[in-house]
């Protein structure tokens, strides 16, 4: 056992440390793909534009009246909004509006199974 | 030390060949142990990795179906690697179907009659699992156990404010039975979409029959769907079944009553049926 030099044992030690840390990094990386995917989906699923579009047309329709023709008639347009939301966006939309004096106010409710949104709005 | 003083005494009984043999035996024993225990462990790891990758792939495919159905995207394509098993499409005309759904209030007012969803099925013999994409949900079962679980739920929902129930049924079609192992591209296109909106008077219960074939090569996901109906959709199981429809002897059936959000108000029952055509796997 003469002349045995043991001042390079840190190389072996480093080998251990590096391999164990690689092992843990591999586990973390493996999980991160799943987490990243579900997060990205959750962001994509949120129907921001659908909601804005529906809100926009609902408020536009509030200023219509029933005196127009078949395509310019408030009741028809509002029924179309409900039907189109259901068939194209898979969303249940319900709304109502009232005009009194110079103010128009109403309620909008939107639900597509992922999220539900309710709003009361008043014109200025 | 003694060694330095008396070299002969120190090396007595030490042989180079015996030392070599000892070291050689240790090396061979090490290799042997790694081969015997390590290799099967590696294979097992590979199988479970394949299984997990496929679970994720099926959720990706479910997302494709969601885009087709709920966002009216006309066409979707996904490349994926099917490892450790086979991905097969059983279209909705395939028998025995994995399930049959009927929705009704009574024998006259039937809103959906014996709906077959078809399914995209991944079977792995090595991992002992089946993962199925059916009716917009991803369900999974183990070959050695009778139960099954839902990995990703379908999008059925109640809207409290309007007292509406929305049920989405996805019908997978394909020209023929296709299957794939290895790297492939799943091409899906949106087919016919139709929806019915039914107004049902207050207090009338709506029932759903979920039937499975008894002899369906183990393709029985009724536990998973039972869990979904009862725990997520808060339906109530009717035992024994009060279904007015005749039951084929090779089938078993469970009847559920849909949850009434508000029994005092009329219910709107919306049933949407999407046809998703699998062009290739």
Coordinates of C-alpha atoms in Angstrom, one line a residue:
Chain A
X1 CA 0.0 0.0 0.0
X2 CA 3.0 2.2 -0.2
X3 CA 2.9 5.3 -2.3
X4 CA -0.9 5.2 -2.6
X5 CA -1.9 8.8 -3.5
X6 CA -5.5 9.6 -2.6
X7 CA -5.7 13.3 -3.4
X8 CA -7.6 12.7 -6.7
X9 CA -10.6 11.0 -5.1
X10 CA -12.6 14.2 -5.9
X11 CA -12.7 12.9 -9.6
X12 CA -14.7 9.9 -8.5
X13 CA -16.8 12.1 -6.2
X14 CA -17.5 14.5 -9.1
X15 CA -18.5 11.6 -11.3
X16 CA -21.1 10.6 -8.7
X17 CA -22.4 14.1 -8.3
X18 CA -22.7 14.7 -12.1
X19 CA -24.5 11.4 -12.7
X20 CA -27.0 11.9 -9.9
X21 CA -27.7 15.5 -11.0
X22 CA -28.2 14.3 -14.6
X23 CA -30.7 11.7 -13.3
X24 CA -32.7 14.4 -11.5
X25 CA -32.6 16.8 -14.5
X26 CA -33.9 13.9 -16.7
X27 CA -36.9 13.4 -14.4
X28 CA -37.6 17.2 -14.3
X29 CA -37.3 17.4 -18.1
X30 CA -39.6 14.4 -18.6
X31 CA -42.3 16.1 -16.5
X32 CA -41.9 19.5 -18.1
X33 CA -43.1 18.4 -21.5
X34 CA -46.4 17.3 -20.0
X35 CA -46.8 20.4 -17.9
X36 CA -45.9 22.7 -20.9
X37 CA -48.4 21.0 -23.1
X38 CA -51.3 21.3 -20.6
X39 CA -50.5 24.9 -19.9
X40 CA -50.4 25.7 -23.6
X41 CA -53.7 24.0 -24.1
X42 CA -55.3 25.9 -21.3
X43 CA -54.3 29.1 -22.9
X44 CA -55.5 28.0 -26.3
X45 CA -58.8 26.8 -24.9
X46 CA -59.8 30.2 -23.5
X47 CA -62.3 31.6 -26.0
X48 CA -61.2 35.2 -25.8
X49 CA -62.0 36.1 -29.4
X50 CA -65.3 34.2 -29.5
X51 CA -66.3 36.0 -26.4
X52 CA -65.4 39.4 -27.8
X53 CA -67.2 38.7 -31.1
X54 CA -70.4 37.6 -29.4
X55 CA -70.3 40.5 -27.0
X56 CA -69.8 42.9 -29.9
X57 CA -72.7 41.6 -32.0
X58 CA -75.0 41.3 -29.0
X59 CA -74.5 45.0 -28.1
X60 CA -74.9 45.9 -31.8
X61 CA -78.2 44.0 -31.9
X62 CA -79.5 45.8 -28.8
X63 CA -79.8 49.0 -30.9
X64 CA -81.9 47.3 -33.7
X65 CA -85.6 47.3 -33.8
X66 CA -88.2 44.9 -35.1
X67 CA -89.3 47.0 -38.0
X68 CA -86.7 45.9 -40.4
X69 CA -87.2 43.1 -43.0
X70 CA -86.4 39.5 -42.5
X71 CA -82.7 40.0 -42.2
X72 CA -82.8 43.3 -40.4
X73 CA -85.1 42.4 -37.7
X74 CA -83.9 42.4 -34.0
X75 CA -85.7 39.2 -33.0
X76 CA -84.4 37.3 -36.0
X77 CA -80.8 38.6 -35.6
X78 CA -80.8 37.8 -31.9
X79 CA -82.1 34.3 -32.5
X80 CA -79.4 33.9 -35.2
X81 CA -76.7 34.9 -32.6
X82 CA -77.9 32.2 -30.3
X83 CA -78.1 29.6 -33.0
X84 CA -74.8 30.4 -34.5
X85 CA -73.0 30.5 -31.1
X86 CA -74.4 27.1 -30.4
X87 CA -73.6 25.5 -33.7
X88 CA -70.3 27.2 -34.6
X89 CA -68.7 27.9 -31.2
X90 CA -70.4 25.2 -29.1
X91 CA -71.4 27.9 -26.6
X92 CA -74.7 28.6 -24.9
X93 CA -75.4 32.3 -25.1
X94 CA -78.2 34.1 -23.4
X95 CA -78.8 37.8 -23.3
X96 CA -81.4 40.4 -22.8
X97 CA -81.5 44.1 -23.2
X98 CA -83.8 47.0 -22.4
X99 CA -83.8 50.6 -23.6
X100 CA -85.2 53.3 -21.3
X101 CA -84.8 56.9 -22.2
X102 CA -81.4 57.4 -23.7
X103 CA -79.9 54.4 -21.9
X104 CA -79.6 50.9 -23.2
X105 CA -78.6 48.2 -20.7
X106 CA -78.5 44.5 -20.8
X107 CA -77.0 41.2 -19.6
X108 CA -74.9 38.7 -21.5
X109 CA -74.2 35.2 -20.4
X110 CA -71.8 32.9 -22.3
X111 CA -70.9 29.3 -21.4
X112 CA -68.9 26.9 -23.6
X113 CA -68.2 24.2 -21.1
X114 CA -64.6 25.5 -20.5
X115 CA -65.6 28.8 -19.0
X116 CA -68.7 30.7 -18.2
X117 CA -68.9 34.5 -18.5
X118 CA -71.6 36.9 -17.3
X119 CA -71.8 40.6 -17.8
X120 CA -74.1 43.4 -17.2
X121 CA -73.5 46.4 -19.4
X122 CA -75.0 49.9 -19.7
X123 CA -74.6 52.3 -22.6
X124 CA -73.2 55.8 -21.8
Chain B
X1 CA 5.7 0.1 8.7
X2 CA 6.4 -3.7 8.8
X3 CA 6.2 -4.0 5.0
X4 CA 9.1 -1.7 4.5
X5 CA 11.2 -3.6 7.0
X6 CA 10.4 -7.1 6.0
X7 CA 9.3 -7.3 2.3
X8 CA 9.1 -11.1 2.2
X9 CA 6.7 -11.3 5.2
X10 CA 4.5 -8.7 3.6
X11 CA 3.9 -10.3 0.2
X12 CA 3.6 -13.9 1.6
X13 CA 0.6 -15.6 0.0
X14 CA 0.0 -12.9 -2.5
X15 CA -0.3 -14.3 -6.1
X16 CA -0.7 -12.2 -9.2
X17 CA -2.8 -14.9 -10.9
X18 CA -5.2 -15.3 -8.0
X19 CA -5.6 -11.6 -7.8
X20 CA -6.3 -11.4 -11.5
X21 CA -8.8 -14.2 -11.2
X22 CA -10.5 -12.5 -8.3
X23 CA -10.8 -9.2 -10.1
X24 CA -11.9 -11.0 -13.3
X25 CA -14.6 -12.8 -11.4
X26 CA -15.9 -9.6 -9.9
X27 CA -16.0 -8.0 -13.3
X28 CA -17.9 -10.9 -14.9
X29 CA -20.3 -11.1 -11.9
X30 CA -20.9 -7.4 -12.3
X31 CA -21.7 -7.7 -16.0
X32 CA -23.9 -10.7 -15.3
X33 CA -25.9 -8.9 -12.6
X34 CA -26.4 -5.9 -14.9
X35 CA -27.5 -8.1 -17.8
X36 CA -29.8 -10.3 -15.6
X37 CA -31.5 -7.5 -13.6
X38 CA -30.6 -4.3 -15.4
X39 CA -31.8 -5.3 -18.9
X40 CA -35.3 -6.3 -17.9
X41 CA -35.5 -3.1 -15.9
X42 CA -34.5 -1.1 -19.0
X43 CA -37.1 -2.9 -21.1
X44 CA -39.7 -2.2 -18.5
X45 CA -38.7 1.5 -18.4
X46 CA -39.0 1.6 -22.2
X47 CA -42.5 0.0 -22.1
X48 CA -43.7 2.4 -19.5
X49 CA -42.2 5.3 -21.4
X50 CA -44.0 4.2 -24.5
X51 CA -47.2 3.9 -22.6
X52 CA -46.8 7.4 -21.1
X53 CA -45.9 8.8 -24.5
X54 CA -49.0 7.2 -26.0
X55 CA -51.2 8.6 -23.2
X56 CA -49.9 12.0 -24.1
X57 CA -50.3 11.4 -27.9
X58 CA -54.0 10.4 -27.4
X59 CA -54.6 13.6 -25.5
X60 CA -53.0 15.5 -28.5
X61 CA -55.3 13.6 -30.8
X62 CA -58.2 14.5 -28.5
X63 CA -57.2 18.1 -28.8
X64 CA -57.3 17.7 -32.6
X65 CA -60.8 16.4 -32.4
X66 CA -61.7 19.3 -30.1
X67 CA -60.4 21.8 -32.7
X68 CA -62.3 20.0 -35.4
X69 CA -65.5 19.8 -33.5
X70 CA -65.7 22.9 -31.3
X71 CA -63.7 25.4 -33.4
X72 CA -64.9 24.2 -36.8
X73 CA -61.4 23.7 -38.1
X74 CA -61.9 21.6 -41.3
X75 CA -58.7 19.5 -41.2
X76 CA -56.0 18.5 -38.8
X77 CA -52.8 16.5 -39.1
X78 CA -50.6 15.1 -36.4
X79 CA -47.4 13.1 -36.7
X80 CA -46.7 10.8 -33.9
X81 CA -44.7 7.7 -33.0
X82 CA -46.7 4.7 -31.9
X83 CA -44.3 2.7 -29.8
X84 CA -44.7 -0.6 -28.1
X85 CA -48.2 -1.3 -29.6
X86 CA -50.6 -0.6 -32.4
X87 CA -53.0 2.2 -33.0
X88 CA -56.2 1.2 -34.8
X89 CA -59.3 3.0 -35.9
X90 CA -62.5 1.1 -35.4
X91 CA -65.1 3.3 -37.2
X92 CA -68.6 3.7 -35.9
X93 CA -69.9 0.9 -38.1
X94 CA -67.5 -1.6 -36.5
X95 CA -69.0 -4.5 -34.5
X96 CA -68.9 -5.1 -31.7
X97 CA -69.0 -1.5 -30.9
X98 CA -67.4 -0.5 -27.6
X99 CA -70.5 1.3 -26.5
X100 CA -74.0 2.4 -27.4
X101 CA -75.7 5.6 -26.1
X102 CA -79.4 6.3 -26.1
X103 CA -80.9 9.5 -24.8
X104 CA -84.6 9.8 -24.2
X105 CA -87.4 11.0 -21.9
X106 CA -89.7 8.1 -22.8
X107 CA -90.0 5.5 -25.5
X108 CA -91.6 8.0 -27.9
X109 CA -89.3 11.0 -27.3
X110 CA -85.9 9.6 -28.2
X111 CA -83.2 12.2 -28.9
X112 CA -80.3 9.9 -29.7
X113 CA -80.9 6.3 -30.6
X114 CA -78.2 3.7 -30.2
X115 CA -75.3 6.1 -31.0
X116 CA -72.0 4.3 -31.8
X117 CA -69.0 6.5 -31.4
X118 CA -66.3 4.3 -33.0
X119 CA -62.9 4.6 -31.4
X120 CA -59.2 5.2 -32.0
X121 CA -57.6 2.4 -30.0
X122 CA -54.0 1.9 -28.9
X123 CA -53.3 -1.6 -27.7
X124 CA -50.0 -2.5 -26.1
X125 CA -49.4 -6.1 -25.2
X126 CA -46.1 -5.4 -23.5
X127 CA -47.5 -2.6 -21.3
X128 CA -50.8 -4.5 -20.9
X129 CA -52.9 -1.4 -21.5
X130 CA -55.5 -0.2 -24.0
X131 CA -56.0 3.5 -24.5
X132 CA -59.1 4.5 -26.4
X133 CA -60.2 7.9 -27.8
X134 CA -63.9 7.6 -28.0
X135 CA -66.7 10.1 -28.0
X136 CA -64.4 13.0 -27.4
X137 CA -62.9 11.3 -24.3
X138 CA -59.6 9.4 -23.7
X139 CA -60.2 6.3 -21.6
X140 CA -57.8 3.7 -20.5
X141 CA -57.9 0.2 -19.1
X142 CA -55.4 -2.4 -18.0
X143 CA -55.7 -5.9 -19.5
X144 CA -55.5 -7.7 -16.2
X145 CA -58.1 -5.5 -14.4
X146 CA -61.8 -5.2 -15.0
X147 CA -61.9 -1.4 -14.4
X148 CA -61.1 1.6 -16.6
X149 CA -60.4 5.2 -16.1
X150 CA -60.9 8.5 -17.9
X151 CA -57.7 10.2 -18.8
X152 CA -59.3 13.2 -20.5
X153 CA -63.0 14.0 -20.2
X154 CA -65.4 14.9 -23.1
X155 CA -66.9 18.3 -23.1
X156 CA -70.5 17.8 -21.9
X157 CA -71.8 20.6 -19.8
X158 CA -74.7 22.2 -18.0
X159 CA -75.4 25.9 -18.1
X160 CA -77.1 26.9 -14.9
X161 CA -78.4 30.2 -16.1
X162 CA -80.3 29.0 -19.1
X163 CA -81.0 25.5 -17.7
X164 CA -79.3 23.9 -20.7
X165 CA -77.6 20.6 -21.1
X166 CA -75.1 20.3 -23.9
X167 CA -74.1 16.8 -25.0
X168 CA -71.4 16.4 -27.6
X169 CA -71.2 13.1 -29.4
X170 CA -68.2 12.4 -31.7
X171 CA -68.6 9.9 -34.3
X172 CA -65.3 8.6 -35.8
X173 CA -65.5 7.3 -39.3
X174 CA -63.1 5.9 -41.8
X175 CA -63.3 4.1 -45.1
X176 CA -61.8 1.0 -43.7
X177 CA -60.1 -0.3 -40.6
X178 CA -56.7 1.2 -40.5
X179 CA -53.9 0.5 -38.1
X180 CA -50.4 1.8 -37.5
X181 CA -47.3 0.9 -35.5
X182 CA -44.2 3.2 -35.7
X183 CA -44.1 6.7 -37.0
X184 CA -47.2 7.9 -38.7
X185 CA -49.4 10.8 -39.5
X186 CA -53.0 10.9 -38.3
X187 CA -55.1 12.9 -40.7
X188 CA -58.6 14.0 -39.6
X189 CA -61.3 15.9 -41.3
X190 CA -64.5 17.3 -40.1
X191 CA -67.6 15.6 -41.6
X192 CA -71.2 16.3 -41.1
X193 CA -72.2 18.2 -38.0
X194 CA -75.7 18.3 -36.8
X195 CA -77.3 19.5 -33.7
X196 CA -80.7 19.3 -32.2
X197 CA -82.1 21.7 -29.7
X198 CA -85.0 20.2 -27.7
X199 CA -87.1 22.1 -25.2
X200 CA -88.3 19.8 -22.5
X201 CA -91.0 20.8 -20.0
X202 CA -90.1 21.3 -16.4
X203 CA -89.8 18.2 -14.2
X204 CA -89.6 15.7 -17.0
X205 CA -86.6 13.5 -16.3
X206 CA -84.1 12.9 -19.1
X207 CA -82.5 9.4 -19.2
X208 CA -79.3 8.2 -20.8
X209 CA -78.7 4.5 -21.5
X210 CA -75.1 3.4 -21.8
X211 CA -74.8 -0.2 -23.2
X212 CA -71.8 -2.3 -23.8
X213 CA -71.3 -5.7 -25.4
X214 CA -70.5 -8.5 -22.9
X215 CA -68.2 -10.2 -25.3
X216 CA -66.3 -7.3 -26.8
X217 CA -62.7 -8.5 -26.6
X218 CA -62.4 -6.7 -23.3
X219 CA -63.3 -3.3 -24.8
X220 CA -65.5 -2.4 -21.9
X221 CA -65.0 1.1 -20.7
X222 CA -68.3 1.3 -18.7
X223 CA -66.4 1.9 -15.4
X224 CA -64.7 5.0 -16.8
X225 CA -68.0 6.4 -18.3
X226 CA -69.9 5.5 -15.1
X227 CA -67.4 7.6 -13.2
X228 CA -67.7 10.4 -15.6
X229 CA -71.5 10.3 -15.6
X230 CA -71.9 10.1 -11.8
X231 CA -68.9 12.1 -10.5
X232 CA -68.5 14.8 -13.1
X233 CA -72.0 15.1 -14.7
X234 CA -73.7 14.3 -11.3
X235 CA -76.1 11.9 -13.0
X236 CA -78.0 9.4 -10.9
X237 CA -77.9 5.7 -11.8
X238 CA -81.3 4.1 -12.0
X239 CA -81.1 0.5 -10.6
X240 CA -82.6 -1.6 -11.9
X241 CA -82.8 0.0 -15.3
X242 CA -86.2 1.4 -16.3
X243 CA -85.3 1.7 -19.9
X244 CA -88.3 1.1 -22.2
X245 CA -86.1 -0.3 -25.0
X246 CA -85.4 -4.0 -25.5
X247 CA -82.0 -5.2 -24.5
X248 CA -80.1 -7.6 -26.8
X249 CA -78.9 -10.7 -24.9
X250 CA -75.2 -10.0 -25.7
X251 CA -75.4 -6.6 -24.2
X252 CA -75.5 -5.1 -20.7
X253 CA -76.9 -1.7 -19.9
X254 CA -76.8 1.0 -17.3
X255 CA -79.5 3.8 -17.1
X256 CA -78.7 7.2 -15.8
X257 CA -80.9 10.2 -15.1
X258 CA -79.4 13.5 -16.0
X259 CA -79.0 16.0 -13.3
X260 CA -81.6 18.7 -13.2
X261 CA -80.1 22.0 -12.5
X262 CA -83.4 23.6 -11.7
X263 CA -86.4 21.1 -11.8
X264 CA -88.9 24.0 -11.7
X265 CA -87.8 25.4 -15.1
X266 CA -88.0 23.9 -18.5
X267 CA -84.8 22.3 -19.8
X268 CA -83.1 22.8 -23.1
X269 CA -81.4 19.7 -24.2
X270 CA -78.8 20.3 -26.9
X271 CA -77.3 17.3 -28.6
X272 CA -74.5 17.9 -31.1
X273 CA -73.2 15.1 -33.3
X274 CA -69.9 15.6 -35.0
X275 CA -68.6 13.3 -37.6
X276 CA -64.8 13.1 -37.7
X277 CA -63.3 11.3 -40.6
X278 CA -59.9 9.6 -40.1
X279 CA -58.2 9.8 -43.5
X280 CA -55.1 8.0 -42.6
X281 CA -53.1 6.7 -39.6

